[in-house]
Coordinates of N, CA and C and ligand atoms in Angstrom, one line a residue:
M1 N -44.1 33.9 -62.6 CA -45.4 34.7 -62.9 C -45.5 35.7 -61.9
S2 N -45.9 36.8 -62.4 CA -45.9 38.1 -61.6 C -47.3 38.0 -60.7
R3 N -47.2 38.4 -59.5 CA -48.4 38.5 -58.7 C -48.8 39.9 -58.6
A4 N -48.2 40.9 -59.4 CA -48.6 42.2 -59.2 C -50.1 42.5 -59.3
G5 N -50.6 43.1 -58.3 CA -52.1 43.5 -58.3 C -53.0 42.2 -58.3
G6 N -52.5 41.1 -58.4 CA -53.3 39.8 -58.4 C -53.4 39.3 -57.1
S7 N -54.5 38.4 -56.8 CA -54.6 37.7 -55.6 C -54.0 36.4 -55.7
R8 N -53.8 35.5 -54.7 CA -53.1 34.3 -54.8 C -53.8 33.4 -55.7
P9 N -53.2 32.7 -56.6 CA -53.9 31.8 -57.5 C -54.7 30.8 -56.6
V10 N -55.8 30.3 -57.3 CA -56.6 29.3 -56.7 C -55.7 28.1 -56.6
N11 N -55.8 27.3 -55.6 CA -55.0 26.0 -55.3 C -53.6 26.3 -55.0
A12 N -53.2 27.5 -54.9 CA -51.8 27.7 -54.5 C -51.6 27.2 -53.0
K13 N -50.6 26.5 -52.8 CA -50.3 26.0 -51.4 C -50.0 27.2 -50.6
Q14 N -50.6 27.3 -49.3 CA -50.2 28.3 -48.4 C -48.8 27.9 -47.9
P15 N -47.9 28.7 -47.6 CA -46.5 28.3 -47.0 C -46.9 27.8 -45.7
P16 N -46.0 26.7 -45.4 CA -46.2 26.1 -44.1 C -46.0 27.1 -42.9
K17 N -46.7 27.1 -41.8 CA -46.4 28.0 -40.7 C -45.0 27.6 -40.1
S18 N -44.3 28.6 -39.7 CA -43.1 28.2 -39.1 C -43.3 27.7 -37.7
T19 N -42.3 27.1 -37.2 CA -42.5 26.4 -35.8 C -43.0 27.4 -34.8
L20 N -42.5 28.6 -34.8 CA -42.8 29.5 -33.8 C -44.2 30.1 -34.0
D21 N -44.5 30.1 -35.2 CA -46.0 30.5 -35.6 C -47.0 29.5 -35.0
Q22 N -46.5 28.2 -35.0 CA -47.5 27.1 -34.5 C -47.6 27.2 -33.0
A23 N -46.7 27.8 -32.3 CA -46.7 27.8 -30.9 C -47.9 28.9 -30.5
H24 N -48.6 28.6 -29.6 CA -49.7 29.6 -29.2 C -50.3 29.2 -27.9
V25 N -50.8 30.2 -27.3 CA -51.4 30.1 -25.9 C -53.0 29.9 -26.2
I26 N -53.6 28.8 -25.6 CA -55.0 28.5 -25.7 C -55.6 28.9 -24.3
S27 N -56.9 29.3 -24.4 CA -57.7 29.5 -23.1 C -58.5 28.1 -22.9
L28 N -58.3 27.7 -21.7 CA -59.1 26.4 -21.4 C -60.3 26.8 -20.7
P29 N -61.3 25.9 -20.7 CA -62.6 26.1 -19.9 C -62.2 26.3 -18.4
R30 N -63.0 27.1 -17.7 CA -62.9 27.2 -16.2 C -64.3 27.2 -15.6
K31 N -64.5 26.3 -14.7 CA -65.8 26.2 -14.1 C -65.5 26.7 -12.6
S32 N -66.0 27.8 -12.3 CA -65.8 28.3 -10.9 C -67.1 28.4 -10.2
D33 N -67.1 28.1 -8.9 CA -68.2 28.4 -8.0 C -67.6 28.6 -6.6
A34 N -68.4 28.7 -5.6 CA -67.9 28.9 -4.3 C -66.9 28.0 -3.9
R35 N -66.8 26.7 -4.3 CA -65.9 25.7 -4.0 C -64.5 25.8 -4.7
G36 N -64.4 26.8 -5.6 CA -63.1 26.9 -6.4 C -63.3 26.8 -7.9
S37 N -62.3 26.3 -8.5 CA -62.3 26.3 -10.0 C -61.9 25.0 -10.5
L38 N -62.3 24.6 -11.7 CA -62.0 23.4 -12.3 C -61.8 23.7 -13.8
S39 N -60.7 23.2 -14.3 CA -60.4 23.4 -15.7 C -60.1 22.1 -16.4
F40 N -60.3 21.9 -17.6 CA -60.1 20.6 -18.3 C -59.6 20.8 -19.7
V41 N -58.9 19.7 -20.2 CA -58.4 19.7 -21.6 C -58.9 18.4 -22.3
E42 N -59.5 18.6 -23.4 CA -60.0 17.5 -24.2 C -59.2 17.4 -25.5
A43 N -58.6 16.1 -25.6 CA -57.8 15.8 -26.8 C -58.5 16.1 -28.0
Q44 N -57.9 16.6 -29.0 CA -58.4 16.9 -30.3 C -59.7 17.7 -30.4
R45 N -60.0 18.4 -29.2 CA -61.0 19.4 -29.1 C -60.2 20.8 -28.7
H46 N -59.5 20.8 -27.6 CA -58.8 22.0 -27.2 C -57.3 21.9 -27.7
I47 N -56.8 20.7 -28.0 CA -55.5 20.6 -28.5 C -55.5 19.6 -29.7
P48 N -54.6 19.9 -30.7 CA -54.8 19.1 -32.0 C -53.9 17.7 -32.0
F49 N -54.0 17.1 -30.8 CA -53.3 15.8 -30.7 C -53.9 14.9 -29.6
Q50 N -53.7 13.7 -29.8 CA -54.1 12.7 -28.7 C -53.1 12.7 -27.6
I51 N -53.5 12.5 -26.4 CA -52.5 12.5 -25.3 C -52.2 11.1 -24.9
K52 N -50.8 10.8 -25.0 CA -50.3 9.5 -24.7 C -49.6 9.5 -23.3
R53 N -49.3 10.8 -22.7 CA -48.5 10.8 -21.6 C -48.7 12.2 -20.9
V54 N -48.6 12.0 -19.6 CA -48.7 13.3 -18.7 C -47.6 13.3 -17.8
Y55 N -46.9 14.4 -17.6 CA -46.0 14.5 -16.6 C -45.9 15.9 -16.2
Y56 N -45.2 16.1 -15.0 CA -45.2 17.6 -14.4 C -43.8 17.8 -13.7
L57 N -43.5 19.0 -13.8 CA -42.3 19.5 -13.2 C -42.6 20.2 -11.9
Y58 N -42.0 20.0 -10.9 CA -42.3 20.7 -9.6 C -41.0 20.7 -8.6
G59 N -41.0 21.5 -7.7 CA -39.9 21.7 -6.8 C -38.8 22.2 -7.5
V60 N -38.9 23.0 -8.4 CA -37.8 23.7 -9.2 C -37.2 24.8 -8.3
P61 N -35.9 24.8 -8.0 CA -35.3 25.6 -7.1 C -35.2 27.0 -7.8
A62 N -35.2 28.0 -6.8 CA -35.1 29.5 -7.3 C -34.0 29.6 -8.3
G63 N -34.1 30.2 -9.5 CA -33.0 30.6 -10.2 C -32.7 29.3 -11.3
E64 N -33.3 28.2 -11.1 CA -33.0 27.0 -11.9 C -33.8 27.1 -13.2
S65 N -33.2 26.6 -14.3 CA -33.9 26.5 -15.6 C -34.0 25.0 -16.0
R66 N -34.9 24.7 -16.8 CA -35.1 23.3 -17.4 C -35.2 23.4 -18.9
G67 N -35.3 22.3 -19.5 CA -35.5 22.2 -21.0 C -34.0 22.2 -21.6
G68 N -33.8 23.0 -22.7 CA -32.6 22.9 -23.4 C -32.6 21.8 -24.2
H69 N -33.7 21.5 -25.1 CA -33.7 20.5 -26.0 C -34.9 20.8 -26.9
A70 N -35.1 20.0 -28.1 CA -36.1 20.0 -28.9 C -36.6 18.6 -29.1
H71 N -37.7 18.5 -29.9 CA -38.3 17.1 -30.1 C -38.4 17.0 -31.6
R72 N -38.2 15.8 -32.0 CA -38.4 15.5 -33.5 C -39.8 15.4 -33.7
E73 N -40.7 14.6 -32.9 CA -42.0 14.4 -33.4 C -43.0 14.6 -32.2
L74 N -42.6 15.1 -31.1 CA -43.4 15.3 -30.0 C -44.1 16.7 -29.9
D75 N -45.4 16.7 -29.8 CA -46.2 17.9 -29.5 C -46.6 17.9 -28.2
Q76 N -46.8 19.1 -27.5 CA -47.1 19.2 -26.1 C -48.0 20.4 -25.8
L77 N -48.7 20.3 -24.7 CA -49.4 21.4 -24.1 C -48.8 21.6 -22.7
M78 N -48.3 22.7 -22.4 CA -47.7 23.1 -21.1 C -48.6 24.0 -20.4
I79 N -49.0 23.7 -19.1 CA -49.8 24.5 -18.3 C -49.2 24.9 -17.0
A80 N -49.3 26.0 -16.5 CA -48.8 26.5 -15.1 C -49.9 26.0 -14.2
A81 N -49.9 24.7 -13.7 CA -51.0 24.3 -12.9 C -50.9 25.0 -11.4
A82 N -49.8 25.5 -11.2 CA -49.6 26.3 -9.9 C -48.4 27.2 -10.2
G83 N -48.5 28.4 -9.7 CA -47.4 29.5 -9.8 C -47.2 29.9 -11.3
S84 N -46.0 30.2 -11.6 CA -45.7 30.7 -12.9 C -44.3 30.4 -13.4
F85 N -44.0 30.6 -14.7 CA -42.7 30.3 -15.2 C -42.8 30.8 -16.7
D86 N -41.5 31.0 -17.4 CA -41.5 31.5 -18.7 C -40.9 30.3 -19.5
V87 N -41.5 30.2 -20.7 CA -41.1 29.3 -21.8 C -40.6 30.1 -22.9
V88 N -39.2 29.8 -23.2 CA -38.6 30.5 -24.5 C -38.4 29.5 -25.6
L89 N -39.1 29.7 -26.6 CA -39.1 28.8 -27.7 C -38.2 29.3 -28.8
G90 N -37.4 28.6 -29.5 CA -36.6 28.9 -30.6 C -36.7 28.0 -31.8
D91 N -36.6 28.5 -33.0 CA -36.6 27.7 -34.3 C -35.2 27.6 -34.9
G92 N -34.2 28.1 -34.1 CA -32.8 28.3 -34.6 C -32.4 29.6 -35.2
R93 N -33.5 30.4 -35.4 CA -33.2 31.8 -35.9 C -33.8 32.8 -35.1
N94 N -35.1 32.5 -34.7 CA -35.8 33.6 -33.8 C -36.3 32.9 -32.5
Q95 N -36.6 33.7 -31.6 CA -37.1 33.3 -30.3 C -38.4 34.0 -29.9
R96 N -39.3 33.1 -29.3 CA -40.5 33.8 -28.6 C -40.6 33.4 -27.2
R97 N -40.9 34.3 -26.3 CA -40.9 34.1 -24.9 C -42.6 34.0 -24.6
F98 N -42.9 33.1 -23.8 CA -44.4 33.0 -23.3 C -44.2 32.9 -21.7
S99 N -45.1 33.7 -21.2 CA -45.2 33.7 -19.7 C -46.5 33.0 -19.2
L100 N -46.4 32.0 -18.5 CA -47.6 31.1 -18.2 C -47.8 31.3 -16.6
D101 N -48.9 31.6 -16.2 CA -49.2 32.0 -14.9 C -50.7 31.8 -14.5
S102 N -51.3 30.9 -15.2 CA -52.8 30.7 -14.8 C -53.1 29.2 -15.3
P103 N -53.7 28.5 -14.4 CA -54.2 27.1 -14.9 C -55.2 27.0 -15.9
D104 N -55.8 28.2 -16.4 CA -56.8 28.0 -17.4 C -56.2 28.4 -18.8
R105 N -54.9 28.5 -18.8 CA -54.2 28.7 -20.1 C -53.2 27.7 -20.3
G106 N -52.9 27.4 -21.6 CA -51.9 26.4 -21.9 C -51.2 26.8 -23.1
L107 N -49.9 26.3 -23.2 CA -49.1 26.8 -24.4 C -48.9 25.4 -25.2
V108 N -49.3 25.5 -26.5 CA -49.1 24.6 -27.5 C -47.6 24.6 -27.9
V109 N -47.0 23.6 -27.7 CA -45.5 23.7 -28.1 C -45.2 22.5 -29.2
P110 N -45.0 23.1 -30.3 CA -45.0 22.1 -31.4 C -43.6 21.3 -31.5
R111 N -43.5 20.3 -32.1 CA -42.3 19.6 -32.4 C -41.3 20.5 -33.1
M112 N -40.0 20.3 -32.9 CA -38.9 21.0 -33.5 C -38.7 22.5 -33.1
A113 N -39.3 22.7 -31.8 CA -39.0 24.0 -31.1 C -38.0 23.7 -29.9
W114 N -37.0 24.5 -30.1 CA -36.0 24.4 -29.0 C -36.6 25.1 -27.7
R115 N -36.7 24.5 -26.6 CA -37.3 25.1 -25.5 C -36.4 25.3 -24.2
E116 N -36.6 26.4 -23.5 CA -35.9 26.6 -22.2 C -37.0 27.1 -21.3
M117 N -37.1 26.6 -20.1 CA -38.1 27.1 -19.1 C -37.3 27.7 -18.0
E118 N -37.7 28.9 -17.6 CA -36.9 29.6 -16.5 C -38.0 30.6 -15.8
N119 N -37.4 31.3 -14.8 CA -38.2 32.2 -13.9 C -39.3 31.4 -13.1
F120 N -39.0 30.2 -12.7 CA -40.0 29.5 -12.0 C -40.3 30.2 -10.7
S121 N -41.5 30.4 -10.3 CA -41.9 30.9 -9.0 C -41.8 29.9 -8.1
A122 N -41.8 30.2 -6.7 CA -41.8 29.1 -5.6 C -43.1 28.4 -5.7
G123 N -43.0 27.1 -5.7 CA -44.1 26.3 -5.8 C -44.8 26.0 -7.1
A124 N -44.1 26.5 -8.2 CA -44.7 26.4 -9.4 C -44.8 24.8 -9.9
V125 N -45.8 24.5 -10.6 CA -45.9 23.2 -11.1 C -46.2 23.3 -12.7
C126 N -45.4 22.7 -13.5 CA -45.6 22.7 -14.9 C -46.2 21.4 -15.4
L127 N -47.4 21.4 -15.7 CA -48.1 20.2 -16.1 C -48.0 20.1 -17.7
V128 N -47.5 18.9 -18.2 CA -47.5 18.8 -19.6 C -48.1 17.6 -20.1
L129 N -49.0 17.9 -21.1 CA -49.7 16.8 -21.8 C -48.9 16.6 -23.2
A130 N -48.6 15.3 -23.4 CA -47.7 15.0 -24.5 C -48.3 14.0 -25.5
S131 N -48.1 14.1 -26.7 CA -48.7 13.5 -27.8 C -48.0 12.0 -28.0
E132 N -46.8 11.8 -27.3 CA -46.2 10.5 -27.5 C -45.7 10.0 -26.2
Y133 N -45.3 8.7 -26.0 CA -44.7 8.1 -24.9 C -43.3 8.7 -24.8
Y134 N -42.7 8.6 -23.6 CA -41.3 9.0 -23.5 C -40.3 8.2 -24.3
D135 N -39.5 8.9 -25.1 CA -38.5 8.3 -26.1 C -37.2 9.2 -26.0
E136 N -36.3 8.7 -25.5 CA -35.0 9.5 -25.5 C -34.5 9.8 -26.9
G137 N -34.8 8.9 -27.7 CA -34.3 9.0 -29.1 C -35.0 10.1 -29.9
D138 N -36.2 10.7 -29.3 CA -36.8 11.8 -29.9 C -36.3 13.1 -29.7
Y139 N -35.3 13.2 -28.8 CA -34.7 14.5 -28.2 C -33.6 14.9 -29.1
Y140 N -33.5 16.2 -29.4 CA -32.3 16.9 -29.8 C -31.8 17.6 -28.4
R141 N -30.7 17.1 -27.9 CA -30.1 17.6 -26.7 C -29.0 18.5 -27.0
D142 N -28.4 18.3 -28.1 CA -27.2 19.1 -28.7 C -27.7 20.3 -29.6
Y143 N -27.5 21.4 -29.1 CA -28.0 22.6 -30.0 C -27.5 22.7 -31.3
E144 N -26.1 22.3 -31.5 CA -25.6 22.4 -32.9 C -26.3 21.5 -33.8
E145 N -26.4 20.3 -33.3 CA -27.3 19.3 -34.1 C -28.7 19.7 -34.5
F146 N -29.2 20.4 -33.5 CA -30.6 21.0 -33.8 C -30.6 22.0 -34.8
L147 N -29.5 22.9 -34.8 CA -29.5 24.0 -35.7 C -29.2 23.4 -37.2
R148 N -28.4 22.3 -37.3 CA -28.1 21.6 -38.5 C -29.5 21.0 -39.0
A149 N -30.3 20.4 -38.0 CA -31.6 19.8 -38.5 C -32.6 20.8 -39.1
V150 N -32.5 22.1 -38.6 CA -33.5 23.0 -39.1 C -32.9 23.9 -40.2
G151 N -31.6 23.6 -40.6 CA -31.0 24.4 -41.6 C -30.6 25.7 -41.3
A152 N -30.2 25.8 -40.0 CA -29.8 27.2 -39.5 C -28.2 27.1 -39.4
R153 N -27.6 26.0 -39.9 CA -26.1 25.9 -39.9 C -25.6 25.4 -41.2
Ligands
T46_201 C1 -39.9 19.1 -22.1 C2 -40.0 19.9 -20.8 C3 -41.1 20.8 -20.6 C4 -38.6 10.2 -18.2 O1 -38.1 9.1 -17.8 N1 -40.0 10.3 -18.7 C5 -40.5 11.3 -19.0 O2 -41.7 11.3 -19.5 C6 -39.7 12.6 -19.2 C7 -40.4 13.9 -19.6 C8 -38.4 12.6 -18.6 N2 -37.9 11.4 -18.2 C9 -36.6 11.4 -17.6 C10 -35.5 11.8 -18.5 C11 -34.4 12.4 -17.7 O3 -33.6 11.4 -17.1 O4 -36.5 12.3 -16.6 C12 -35.2 13.0 -16.5 C13 -35.4 14.5 -16.6 O5 -35.8 14.9 -18.0 P1 -35.5 16.2 -18.7 O6 -34.0 16.6 -18.2 O7 -35.7 16.0 -20.1 O8 -36.4 17.2 -17.9 P2 -36.8 18.7 -18.4 O9 -37.5 19.4 -17.4 O10 -35.4 19.4 -18.9 O11 -37.6 18.5 -19.8 C14 -38.8 17.9 -19.7 C15 -39.2 17.1 -20.9 O12 -38.1 16.1 -21.1 C16 -39.3 17.9 -22.2 O13 -39.8 17.0 -23.2 O14 -40.5 19.7 -23.1 O15 -39.9 19.0 -19.7

């Protein structure tokens, strides 16, 4: 059926957002006064999932990178609780780089996104809120296997 000149038919399904389009930076509340600042994250208000696990990366040596994997069913929010770092996300075809440098912003990292973290500043802390408990079986750690899973091989 031609769409020429016409609008999308009623009830037509929107194409699913690609993995990289689902990744986005959110602004978190920040309460500041003379004593400093406080930010917070509420599950299913600021982020679209329940939080089952919290972990954090710290003491990353200069020039070191982390990540190099994807998750089958894990969604996460990454926050630069201190310092800064970059997160490079890939869907097997394209990449997007996000720079995190403020505790009042968080990067929503969807499942099935290959992630590399790099350019950690001295003293950086990467705080991660995760939708699932730790499960090594949820990881793609082999890039070729990941490419096959997303149909890029
Ligand atoms: C991710 C990035 C941002 C656990 O025992 N429990 C945990 O909750 C986690 C996250 C890891 N581990 C173990 C597994 C390894 O033996 O800790 C060790 C280091 O984990 P990994 O090499 O996966 O660390 P990163 O920094 O490369 O990746 C981690 C997360 O695994 C990953 O989900 O998105 O941080």
